[in-house]
XYZ file of C-alpha atoms in Angstrom:
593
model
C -10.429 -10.010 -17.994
C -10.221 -6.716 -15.918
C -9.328 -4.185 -17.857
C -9.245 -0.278 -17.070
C -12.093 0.878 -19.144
C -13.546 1.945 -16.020
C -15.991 4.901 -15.408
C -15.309 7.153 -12.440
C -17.922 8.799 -10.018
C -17.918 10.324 -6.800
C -18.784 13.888 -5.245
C -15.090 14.817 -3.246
C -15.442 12.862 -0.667
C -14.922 9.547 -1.463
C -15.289 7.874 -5.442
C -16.408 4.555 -7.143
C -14.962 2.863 -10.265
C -17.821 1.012 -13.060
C -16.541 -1.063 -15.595
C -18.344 -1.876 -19.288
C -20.826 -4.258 -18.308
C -22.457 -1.791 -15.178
C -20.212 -3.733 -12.083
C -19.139 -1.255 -8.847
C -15.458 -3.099 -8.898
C -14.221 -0.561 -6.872
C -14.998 1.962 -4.282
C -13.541 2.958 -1.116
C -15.558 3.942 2.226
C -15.565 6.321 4.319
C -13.062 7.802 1.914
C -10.394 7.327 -0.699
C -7.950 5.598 1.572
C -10.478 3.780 3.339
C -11.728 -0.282 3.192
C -12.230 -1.334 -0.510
C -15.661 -2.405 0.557
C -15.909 -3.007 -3.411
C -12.582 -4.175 -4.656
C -13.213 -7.422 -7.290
C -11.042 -4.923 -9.799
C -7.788 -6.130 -7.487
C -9.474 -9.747 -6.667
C -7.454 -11.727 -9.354
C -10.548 -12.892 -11.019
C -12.470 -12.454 -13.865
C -15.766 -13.183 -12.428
C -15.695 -12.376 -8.944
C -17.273 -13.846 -6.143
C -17.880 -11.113 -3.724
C -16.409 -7.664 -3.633
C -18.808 -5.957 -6.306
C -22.413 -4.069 -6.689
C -23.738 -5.594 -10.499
C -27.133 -5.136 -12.545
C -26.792 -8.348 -14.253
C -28.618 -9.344 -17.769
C -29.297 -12.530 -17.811
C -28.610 -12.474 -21.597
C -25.970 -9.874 -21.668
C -24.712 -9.614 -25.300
C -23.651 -5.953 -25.924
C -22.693 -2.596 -23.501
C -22.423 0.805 -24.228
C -21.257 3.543 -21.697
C -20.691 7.219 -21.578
C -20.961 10.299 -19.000
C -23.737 12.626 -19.263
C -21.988 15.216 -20.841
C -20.268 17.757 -18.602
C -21.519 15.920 -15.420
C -19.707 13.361 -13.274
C -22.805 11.006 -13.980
C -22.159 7.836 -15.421
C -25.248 6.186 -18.049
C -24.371 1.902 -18.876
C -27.066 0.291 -21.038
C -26.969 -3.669 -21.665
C -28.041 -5.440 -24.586
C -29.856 -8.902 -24.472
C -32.353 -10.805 -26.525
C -34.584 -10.291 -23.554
C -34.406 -6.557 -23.794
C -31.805 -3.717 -22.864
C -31.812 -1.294 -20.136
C -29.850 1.693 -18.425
C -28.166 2.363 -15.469
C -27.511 5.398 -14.377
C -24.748 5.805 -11.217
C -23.746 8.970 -9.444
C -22.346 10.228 -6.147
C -24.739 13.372 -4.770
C -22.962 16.368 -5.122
C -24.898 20.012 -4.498
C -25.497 22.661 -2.748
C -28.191 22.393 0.274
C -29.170 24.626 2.761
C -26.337 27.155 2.150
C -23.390 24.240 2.218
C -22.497 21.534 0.309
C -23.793 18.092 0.427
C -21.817 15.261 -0.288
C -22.570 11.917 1.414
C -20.819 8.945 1.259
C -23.802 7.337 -0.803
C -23.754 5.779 -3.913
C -27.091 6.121 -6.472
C -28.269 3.716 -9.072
C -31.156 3.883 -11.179
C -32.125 1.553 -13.441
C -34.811 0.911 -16.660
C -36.028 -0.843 -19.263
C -35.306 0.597 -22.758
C -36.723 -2.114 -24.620
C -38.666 -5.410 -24.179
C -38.419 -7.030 -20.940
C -34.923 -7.619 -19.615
C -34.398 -10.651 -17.035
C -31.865 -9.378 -14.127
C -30.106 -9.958 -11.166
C -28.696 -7.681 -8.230
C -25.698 -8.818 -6.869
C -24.544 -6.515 -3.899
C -21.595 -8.074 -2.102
C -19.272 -5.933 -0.064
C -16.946 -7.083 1.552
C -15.171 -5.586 5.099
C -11.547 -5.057 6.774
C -9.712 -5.337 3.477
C -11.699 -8.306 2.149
C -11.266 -10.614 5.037
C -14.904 -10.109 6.146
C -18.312 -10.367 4.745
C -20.925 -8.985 6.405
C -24.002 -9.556 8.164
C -27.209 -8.827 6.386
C -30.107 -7.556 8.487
C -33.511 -6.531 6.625
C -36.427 -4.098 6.719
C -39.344 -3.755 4.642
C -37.363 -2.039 2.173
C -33.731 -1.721 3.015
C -30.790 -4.434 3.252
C -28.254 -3.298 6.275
C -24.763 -5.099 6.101
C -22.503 -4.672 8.741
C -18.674 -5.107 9.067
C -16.589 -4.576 12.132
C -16.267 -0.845 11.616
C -18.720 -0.209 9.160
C -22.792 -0.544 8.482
C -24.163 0.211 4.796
C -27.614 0.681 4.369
C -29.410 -0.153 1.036
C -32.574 1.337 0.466
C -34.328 0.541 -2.620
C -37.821 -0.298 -4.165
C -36.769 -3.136 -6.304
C -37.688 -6.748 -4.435
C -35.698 -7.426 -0.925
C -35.793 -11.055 -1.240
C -34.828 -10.406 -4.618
C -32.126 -8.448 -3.745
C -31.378 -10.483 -0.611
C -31.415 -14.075 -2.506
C -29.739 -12.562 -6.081
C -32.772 -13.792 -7.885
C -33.622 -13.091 -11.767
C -36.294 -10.834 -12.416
C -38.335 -9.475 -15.268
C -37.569 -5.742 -15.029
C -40.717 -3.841 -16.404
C -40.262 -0.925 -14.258
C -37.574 1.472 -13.336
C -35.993 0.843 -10.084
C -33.735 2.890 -7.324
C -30.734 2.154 -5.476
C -29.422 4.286 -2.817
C -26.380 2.662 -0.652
C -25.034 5.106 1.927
C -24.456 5.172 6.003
C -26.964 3.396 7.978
C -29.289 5.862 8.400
C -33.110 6.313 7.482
C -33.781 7.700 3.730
C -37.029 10.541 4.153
C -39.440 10.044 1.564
C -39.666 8.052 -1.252
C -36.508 6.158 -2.413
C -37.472 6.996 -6.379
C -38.490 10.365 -6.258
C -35.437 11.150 -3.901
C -32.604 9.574 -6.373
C -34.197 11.421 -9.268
C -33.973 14.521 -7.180
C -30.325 13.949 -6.519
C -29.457 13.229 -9.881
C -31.726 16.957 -11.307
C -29.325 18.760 -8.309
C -26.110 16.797 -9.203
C -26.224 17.412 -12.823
C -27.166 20.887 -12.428
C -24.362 21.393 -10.112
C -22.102 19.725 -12.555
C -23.254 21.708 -14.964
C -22.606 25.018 -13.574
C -19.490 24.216 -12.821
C -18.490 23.406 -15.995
C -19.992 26.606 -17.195
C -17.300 28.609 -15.144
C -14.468 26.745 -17.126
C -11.712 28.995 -19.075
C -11.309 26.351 -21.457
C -9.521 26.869 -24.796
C -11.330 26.620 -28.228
C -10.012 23.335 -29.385
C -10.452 19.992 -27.711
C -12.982 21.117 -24.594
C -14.590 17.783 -24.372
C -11.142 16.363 -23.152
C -10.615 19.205 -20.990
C -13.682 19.146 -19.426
C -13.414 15.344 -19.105
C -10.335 16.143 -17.240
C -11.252 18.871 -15.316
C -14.140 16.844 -13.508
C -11.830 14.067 -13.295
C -9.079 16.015 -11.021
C -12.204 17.474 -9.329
C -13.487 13.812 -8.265
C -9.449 13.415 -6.996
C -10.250 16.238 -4.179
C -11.070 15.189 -0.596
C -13.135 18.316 -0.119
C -13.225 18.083 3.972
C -9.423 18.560 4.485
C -8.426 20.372 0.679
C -5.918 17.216 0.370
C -6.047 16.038 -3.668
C -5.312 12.291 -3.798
C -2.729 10.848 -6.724
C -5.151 8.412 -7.536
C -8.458 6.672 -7.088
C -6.762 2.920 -6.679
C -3.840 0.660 -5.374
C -1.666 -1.526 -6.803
C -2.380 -1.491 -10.443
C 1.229 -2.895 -11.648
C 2.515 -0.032 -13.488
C 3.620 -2.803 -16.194
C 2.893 -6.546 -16.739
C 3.721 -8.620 -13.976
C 6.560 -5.915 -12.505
C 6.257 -5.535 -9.394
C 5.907 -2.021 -9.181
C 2.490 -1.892 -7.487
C 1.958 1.187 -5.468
C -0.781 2.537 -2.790
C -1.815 6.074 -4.425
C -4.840 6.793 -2.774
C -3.149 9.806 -0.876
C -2.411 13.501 -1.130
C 1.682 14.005 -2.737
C 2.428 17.455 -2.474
C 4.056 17.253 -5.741
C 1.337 16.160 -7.645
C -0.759 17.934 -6.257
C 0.678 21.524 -6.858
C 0.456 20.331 -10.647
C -3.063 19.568 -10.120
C -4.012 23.093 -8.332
C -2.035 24.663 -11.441
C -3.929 23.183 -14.131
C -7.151 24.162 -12.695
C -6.287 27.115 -12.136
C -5.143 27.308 -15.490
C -8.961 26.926 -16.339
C -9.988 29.834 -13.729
C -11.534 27.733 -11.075
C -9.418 28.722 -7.879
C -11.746 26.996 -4.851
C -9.480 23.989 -5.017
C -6.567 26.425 -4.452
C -8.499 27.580 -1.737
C -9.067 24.230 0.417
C -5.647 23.108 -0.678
C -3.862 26.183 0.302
C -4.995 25.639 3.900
C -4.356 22.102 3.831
C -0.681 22.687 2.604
C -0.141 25.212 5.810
C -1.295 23.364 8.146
C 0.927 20.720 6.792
C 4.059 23.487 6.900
C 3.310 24.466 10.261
C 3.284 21.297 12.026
C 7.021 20.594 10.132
C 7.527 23.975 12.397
C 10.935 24.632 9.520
C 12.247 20.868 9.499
C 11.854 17.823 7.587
C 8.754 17.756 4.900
C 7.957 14.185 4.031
C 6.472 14.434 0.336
C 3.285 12.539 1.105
C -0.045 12.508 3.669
C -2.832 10.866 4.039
C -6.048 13.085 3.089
C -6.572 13.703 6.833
C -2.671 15.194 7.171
C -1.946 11.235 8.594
C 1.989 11.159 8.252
C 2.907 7.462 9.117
C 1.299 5.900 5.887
C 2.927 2.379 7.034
C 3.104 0.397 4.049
C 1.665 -3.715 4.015
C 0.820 -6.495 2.063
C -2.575 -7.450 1.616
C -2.535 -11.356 0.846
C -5.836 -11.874 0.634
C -6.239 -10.022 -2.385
C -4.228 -11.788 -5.852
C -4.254 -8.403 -7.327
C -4.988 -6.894 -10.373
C -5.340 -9.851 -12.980
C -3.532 -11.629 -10.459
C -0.551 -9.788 -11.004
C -0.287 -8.800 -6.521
C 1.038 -7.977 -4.479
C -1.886 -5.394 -2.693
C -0.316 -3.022 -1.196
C -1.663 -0.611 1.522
C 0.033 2.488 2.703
C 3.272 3.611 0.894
C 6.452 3.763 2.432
C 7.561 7.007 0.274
C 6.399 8.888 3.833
C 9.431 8.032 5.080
C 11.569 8.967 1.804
C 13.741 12.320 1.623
C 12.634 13.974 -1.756
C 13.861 17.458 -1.473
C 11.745 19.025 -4.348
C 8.743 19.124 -2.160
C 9.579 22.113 -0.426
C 9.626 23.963 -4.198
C 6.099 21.939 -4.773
C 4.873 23.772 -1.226
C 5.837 26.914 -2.330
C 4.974 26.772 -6.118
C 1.582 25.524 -4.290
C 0.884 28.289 -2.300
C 2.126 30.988 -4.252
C -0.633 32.184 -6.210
C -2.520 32.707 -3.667
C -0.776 35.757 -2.527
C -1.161 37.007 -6.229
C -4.677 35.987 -6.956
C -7.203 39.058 -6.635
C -10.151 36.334 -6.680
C -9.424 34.923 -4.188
C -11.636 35.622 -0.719
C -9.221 34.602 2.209
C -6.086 36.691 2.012
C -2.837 35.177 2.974
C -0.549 36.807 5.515
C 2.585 37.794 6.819
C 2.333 34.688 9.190
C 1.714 32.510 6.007
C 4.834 34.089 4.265
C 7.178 33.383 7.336
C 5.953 29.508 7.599
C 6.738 29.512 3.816
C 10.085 30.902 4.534
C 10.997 27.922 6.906
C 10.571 25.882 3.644
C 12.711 27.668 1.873
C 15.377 27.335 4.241
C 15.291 23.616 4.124
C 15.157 23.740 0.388
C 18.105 25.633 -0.264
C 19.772 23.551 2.872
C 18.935 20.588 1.172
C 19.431 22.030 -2.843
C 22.823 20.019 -3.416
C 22.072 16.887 -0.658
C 21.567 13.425 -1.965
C 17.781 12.112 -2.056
C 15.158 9.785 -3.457
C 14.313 12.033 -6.330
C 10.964 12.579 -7.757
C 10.714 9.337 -8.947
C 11.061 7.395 -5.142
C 14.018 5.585 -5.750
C 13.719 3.117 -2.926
C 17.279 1.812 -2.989
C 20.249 4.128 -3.781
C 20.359 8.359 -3.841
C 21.929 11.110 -5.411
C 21.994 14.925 -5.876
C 19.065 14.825 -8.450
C 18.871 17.460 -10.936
C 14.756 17.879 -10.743
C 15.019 18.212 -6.702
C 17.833 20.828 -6.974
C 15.525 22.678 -9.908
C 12.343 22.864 -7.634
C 14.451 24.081 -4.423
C 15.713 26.896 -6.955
C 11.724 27.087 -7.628
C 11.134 27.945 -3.813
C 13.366 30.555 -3.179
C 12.570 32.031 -6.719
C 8.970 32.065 -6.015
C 9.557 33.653 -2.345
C 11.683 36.379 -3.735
C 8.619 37.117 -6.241
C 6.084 36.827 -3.381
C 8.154 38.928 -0.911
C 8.267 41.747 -3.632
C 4.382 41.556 -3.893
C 3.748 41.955 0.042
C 6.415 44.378 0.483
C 8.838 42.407 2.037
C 11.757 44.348 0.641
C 14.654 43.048 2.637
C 13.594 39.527 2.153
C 13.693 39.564 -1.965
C 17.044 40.380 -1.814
C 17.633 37.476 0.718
C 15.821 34.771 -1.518
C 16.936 36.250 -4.859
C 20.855 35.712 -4.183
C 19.885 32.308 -2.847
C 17.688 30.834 -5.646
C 20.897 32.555 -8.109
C 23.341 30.806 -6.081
C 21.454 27.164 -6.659
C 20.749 28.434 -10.378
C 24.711 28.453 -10.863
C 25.157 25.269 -9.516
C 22.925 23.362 -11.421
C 23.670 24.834 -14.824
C 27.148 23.757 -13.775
C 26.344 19.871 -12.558
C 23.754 18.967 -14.461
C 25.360 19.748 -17.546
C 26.808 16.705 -18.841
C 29.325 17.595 -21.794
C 28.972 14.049 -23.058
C 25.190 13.728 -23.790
C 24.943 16.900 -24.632
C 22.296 17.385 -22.382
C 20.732 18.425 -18.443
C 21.206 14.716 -16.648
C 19.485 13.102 -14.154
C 21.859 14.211 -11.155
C 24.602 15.763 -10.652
C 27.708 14.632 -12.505
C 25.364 11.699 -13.422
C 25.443 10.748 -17.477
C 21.867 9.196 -17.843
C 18.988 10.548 -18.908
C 15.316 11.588 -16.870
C 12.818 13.312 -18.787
C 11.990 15.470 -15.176
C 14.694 18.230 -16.618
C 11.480 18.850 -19.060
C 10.332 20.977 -16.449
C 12.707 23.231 -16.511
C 11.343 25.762 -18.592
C 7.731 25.292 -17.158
C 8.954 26.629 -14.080
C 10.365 29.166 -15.819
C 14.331 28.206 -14.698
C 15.679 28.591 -18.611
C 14.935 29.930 -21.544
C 13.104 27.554 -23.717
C 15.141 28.432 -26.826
C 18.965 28.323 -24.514
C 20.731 25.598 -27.194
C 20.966 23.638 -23.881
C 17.620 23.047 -23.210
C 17.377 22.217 -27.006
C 19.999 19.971 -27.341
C 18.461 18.358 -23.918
C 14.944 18.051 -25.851
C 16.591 16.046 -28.433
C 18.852 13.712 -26.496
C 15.609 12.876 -24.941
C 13.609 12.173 -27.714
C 16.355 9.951 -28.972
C 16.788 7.898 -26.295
C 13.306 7.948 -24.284
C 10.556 8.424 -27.128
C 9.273 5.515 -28.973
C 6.885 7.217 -30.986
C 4.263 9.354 -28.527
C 5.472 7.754 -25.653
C 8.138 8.545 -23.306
C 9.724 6.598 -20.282
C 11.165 8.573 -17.165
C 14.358 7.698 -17.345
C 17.025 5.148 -19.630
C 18.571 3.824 -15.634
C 17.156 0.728 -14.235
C 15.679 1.214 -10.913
C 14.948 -1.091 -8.372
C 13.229 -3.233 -10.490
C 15.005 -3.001 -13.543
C 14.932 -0.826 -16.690
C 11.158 0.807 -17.201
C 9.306 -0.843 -20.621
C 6.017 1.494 -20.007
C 5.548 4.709 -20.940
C 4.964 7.506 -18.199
C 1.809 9.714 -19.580
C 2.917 12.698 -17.622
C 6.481 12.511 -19.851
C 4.975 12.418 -22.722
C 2.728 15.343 -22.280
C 6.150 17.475 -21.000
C 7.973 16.231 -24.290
C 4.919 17.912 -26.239
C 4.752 21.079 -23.608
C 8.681 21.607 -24.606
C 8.206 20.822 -28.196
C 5.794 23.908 -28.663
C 7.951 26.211 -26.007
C 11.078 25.493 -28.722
C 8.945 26.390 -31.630
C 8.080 23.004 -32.776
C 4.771 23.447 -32.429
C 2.985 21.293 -35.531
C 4.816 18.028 -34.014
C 3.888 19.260 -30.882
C -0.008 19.447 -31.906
C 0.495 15.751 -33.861
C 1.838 13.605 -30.403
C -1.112 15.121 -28.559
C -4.099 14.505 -30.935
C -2.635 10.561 -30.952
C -1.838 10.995 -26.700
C -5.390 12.177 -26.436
C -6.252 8.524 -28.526
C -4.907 6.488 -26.103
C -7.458 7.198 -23.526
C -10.336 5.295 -22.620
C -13.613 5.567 -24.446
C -14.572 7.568 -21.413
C -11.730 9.895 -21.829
C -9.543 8.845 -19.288
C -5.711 7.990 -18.592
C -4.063 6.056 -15.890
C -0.730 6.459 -14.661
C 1.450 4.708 -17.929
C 0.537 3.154 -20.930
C 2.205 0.117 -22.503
C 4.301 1.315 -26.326
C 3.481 -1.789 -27.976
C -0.197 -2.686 -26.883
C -1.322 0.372 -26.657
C -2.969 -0.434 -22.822
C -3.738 1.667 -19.982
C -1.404 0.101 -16.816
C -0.604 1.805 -13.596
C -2.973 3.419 -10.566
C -6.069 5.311 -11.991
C -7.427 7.700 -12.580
C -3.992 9.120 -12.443
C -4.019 13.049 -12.358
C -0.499 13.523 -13.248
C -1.904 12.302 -16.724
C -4.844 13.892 -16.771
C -3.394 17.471 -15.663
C -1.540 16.745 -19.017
C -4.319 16.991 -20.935
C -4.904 20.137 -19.532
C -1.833 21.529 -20.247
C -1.340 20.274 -24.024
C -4.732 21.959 -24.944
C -4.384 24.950 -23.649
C -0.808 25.477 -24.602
C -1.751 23.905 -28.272
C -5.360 25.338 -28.833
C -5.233 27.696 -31.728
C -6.879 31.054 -29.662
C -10.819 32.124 -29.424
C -9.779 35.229 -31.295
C -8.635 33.615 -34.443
C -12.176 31.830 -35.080
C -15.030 33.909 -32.799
């Protein structure tokens, strides 16, 4: 059964999933929203036909699988009878000739550890969503397949016909698999994968090594770190939501979603936790990424999500071909959010861009252009602060005047009146100052429901939405106002069971939510230590941080009762969380070194 114990690897480009046993079950190509040209995890089956790149042991009886430590490189041995052996998988990823390199290839090595294992190579993509397998043309030591708009090219030293006609063979040597473009590999296949992997690690490791990361719990911080990383699409700056589509955020729901694209919401929480850990080149790429984006809205409507290449009609299908994960379809591609109104983007923009113009680290310098295009945001969002919309959460069926848009329109004109005053933009401070105030007022006034005792979901609404968490973290209300702390508790009454926390009590469009939302649970522990209960605080994340993966992973929601991972993954909404919880629960370096 497909589960989502599944190792991650890729180089910011594009990204591959492995599960336990060594199996590519997913990876898309030329990039993240590309054709699944490996895609068994969605195929319905447990032992997939085609759709997967697998080392098999004949005898397989045991697996083991970790990363090599602070590296996006993923090491799988299998245990037989026959013998056990290692596979070691990676995306290249380093600097070369003065740039980065970063092709769309994947590498495998693979050898013995012990005795003589029997195997089997099994490479079967598949092309145009599934619908096509391709032709296989071969050379004296490379396998070409070809699909309508794409041509891999396999270049190994392990048997063709082996390869070709899936036969078992003893392996008594290691062997090297390098699947990329169709173009010719220069020199030998061996000695070029294990100079990929030397560079890859090493730039892995250095990057690592420029982490602020706080003294307790660094392994799942760096685990995370790399894992947002891997989320970038490195061309454009765009930072996707997730790796996959149509994971069913719960059993058999319905609620299967196409998050292989760039939200502007999550991603300003993704930019903010790395920077939180002082690496600011993601800022950098996204920063230009989110202007161009601004100026082609030229001061209207912001949709709240793009493809990675700034594509705006994400048109949203049905893929029938595919069952879906454990059966459990449909496959969608595309998401129809792109046509949705959700008026806290413009906040997410701005909160986005706005450290930037603070940031002394930084090399390109925003400007007074930059500020203006910004500005055309934060008319709509105060425009918009008090219209009905979707809400963060992408109601597809009804709207309202939803407290968490309203709070990050207040978050746009706050942050302009804070970056006005650091360019010198006198007049203008005054101008965004009175306006954020204004919308400040009003939703201290709505959102207040007398009656649950605590910040609602929308305006005059009476139900509850763990998104009015964020109201302290950006800094709208004091942490300790008895408001905000009666709000905490409502919430924890009615949402929490246990370390888990739903979105919201309201059914939806598909009914009341049973899973637990990862990134909820992570703000219920952020506003637990901001009120001063810090110990609980510390408790719900050490048994958060235990519902991971064994490789340290989260997806987007995670069942209360079972304990398992469901939703799109891996999800950086949840993994920004872990971020977050450790360093604002870490006792400080000063206390110990």
């Amino acid at each position: 059964m497909s589960t989502l114990d599944l190792g991650a690897v890729g180089n910011c480009t594009f990204s591959a999933l492995i599960d336990p046993k060594g199996r590519i079950v997913w990876c898309c190509l030329p990039r993240f929203d590309g054709d699944p040209v490996f895609n068994s995890l969605i195929s319905g089956e447990d032992e997939p036909d085609e759709g997967l790149f697998s080392i098999q042991l004949e005898d397989l009886a045991e697996t083991e699988q970790h990363y090599d430590p602070n590296t996006a490189i993923l090491i799988t041995r299998l245990h037989g009878a026959s013998g056990s052996l290692e596979i070691v998988d990676f995306a290249p990823r380093f600097f070369w000739r003065d740039r980065m390199f970063r092709p769309q290839t994947l590498v495998r090595q693979v050898r013995p550890l012990s005795g003589t294992p029997r195997i089997s190579v099994r490479l079967r993509p598949t092309f145009a969503h599934g619908t096509v397998r391709p032709q296989m043309t071969r050379g004296s030591n490379h396998i070409r397949y070809t699909g309508p708009e794409l041509t891999l090219r396999l270049t190994t030293n392990a048997p063709i016909d082996y390869v070709l006609d899936e036969t078992c063979f003893n392996l008594s040597s290691p062997l090297s698999f390098v699947l990329g473009p169709d173009e010719t590999l220069d020199g030998d296949v061996s000695e070029t994968a294990r100079e990929f992997r030397d560079r890859t690690a090493n730039y892995w490791h250095s990057w690592v090594t420029g982490l602020s990361l706080p003294f307790e719990w660094q392994e799942a911080v760096i685990r995370a770190a790399i894992t947002l990383k891997l989320c970038t699409y490195e061309p454009t700056g765009a930072i996707i939501a997730a790796m996959t589509t149509s994971i069913p955020e719960a059993p058999d729901s319905g609620r299967n979603w196409d998050y292989r694209f760039c939200w502007l919401r999550d991603a300003f929480f993704v930019v903010r936790a790395l920077n939180s850990l002082g690496t600011v080149q993601t800022m950098e790429n996204y920063f230009r990424y989110l202007m161009d984006i601004v100026a082609d809205a030229d001061g209207g409507h912001l949709q709240p999500v793009f493809g990675v290449g700034r594509e705006a009609d994400l048109v949203e299908s049905i893929q029938e071909n595919f069952a879906g994960y454990r059966g459990m379809g449909p496959v969608r591609l595309g998401n129809q959010a792109h046509e949705h109104y959700q008026h806290d983007v413009y906040g997410n923009v701005i909160l986005g861009a706005a450290q930037i113009f603070f940031d002394q680290r930084i090399r390109m310098q925003p400007s007074l252009t930059d500020f203006r295009l910004l500005e055309q945001a934060g008319e709509q969002a105060y425009k918009l602060h008090n219209a009905p919309d979707a809400g963060m959460w992408e109601l597809r069926s009804r709207s309202r005047v939803h407290t968490s848009s309203s709070l990050m329109c207040w978050a746009a004109c706050d942050r302009l009146a804070h970056i006005a005053h650091r360019i010198g933009e006198t007049s203008r401070v005054r101008y965004w100052r009175d306006r954020a105030d204004e919308i400040k007022a009003r939703i201290l006034q709505e959102a207040w429901s007398e009656k649950r005792q605590a910040f609602v979901e929308s305006f005059g609404g009476e139900t509850l939405d763990a998104s009015v968490l964020l109201m302290t973290e950006v800094g709208f209300i004091d942490p300790k106002d008895p408001r905000y702390v009666s709000t905490v508790g409502q919430l924890e009454k009615h949402l929490s069971d246990g370390p888990y926390m739903l979105r919201y009590e309201a059914a939806d469009d598909f009914g009341k939510p049973e899973v637990s939302f990862n990134i909820c649970a992570f703000w219920r522990l952020d506003a637990l230590a901001r009120i001063g209960r810090k110990d609980e605080a510390r408790e719900l994340f050490e048994t958060l941080l235990k519902t991971r993966n064994p490789l340290g992973m989260l997806s987007e929601d995670t069942h209360p009762i079972t304990g398992e991972m469901w939703g799109n993954y891996p999800q950086t909404y949840s993994m920004v969380g872990i971020i977050n919880g450790a360093r604002r629960l870490s006792a400080p370096w000063e206390s110990v070194v």
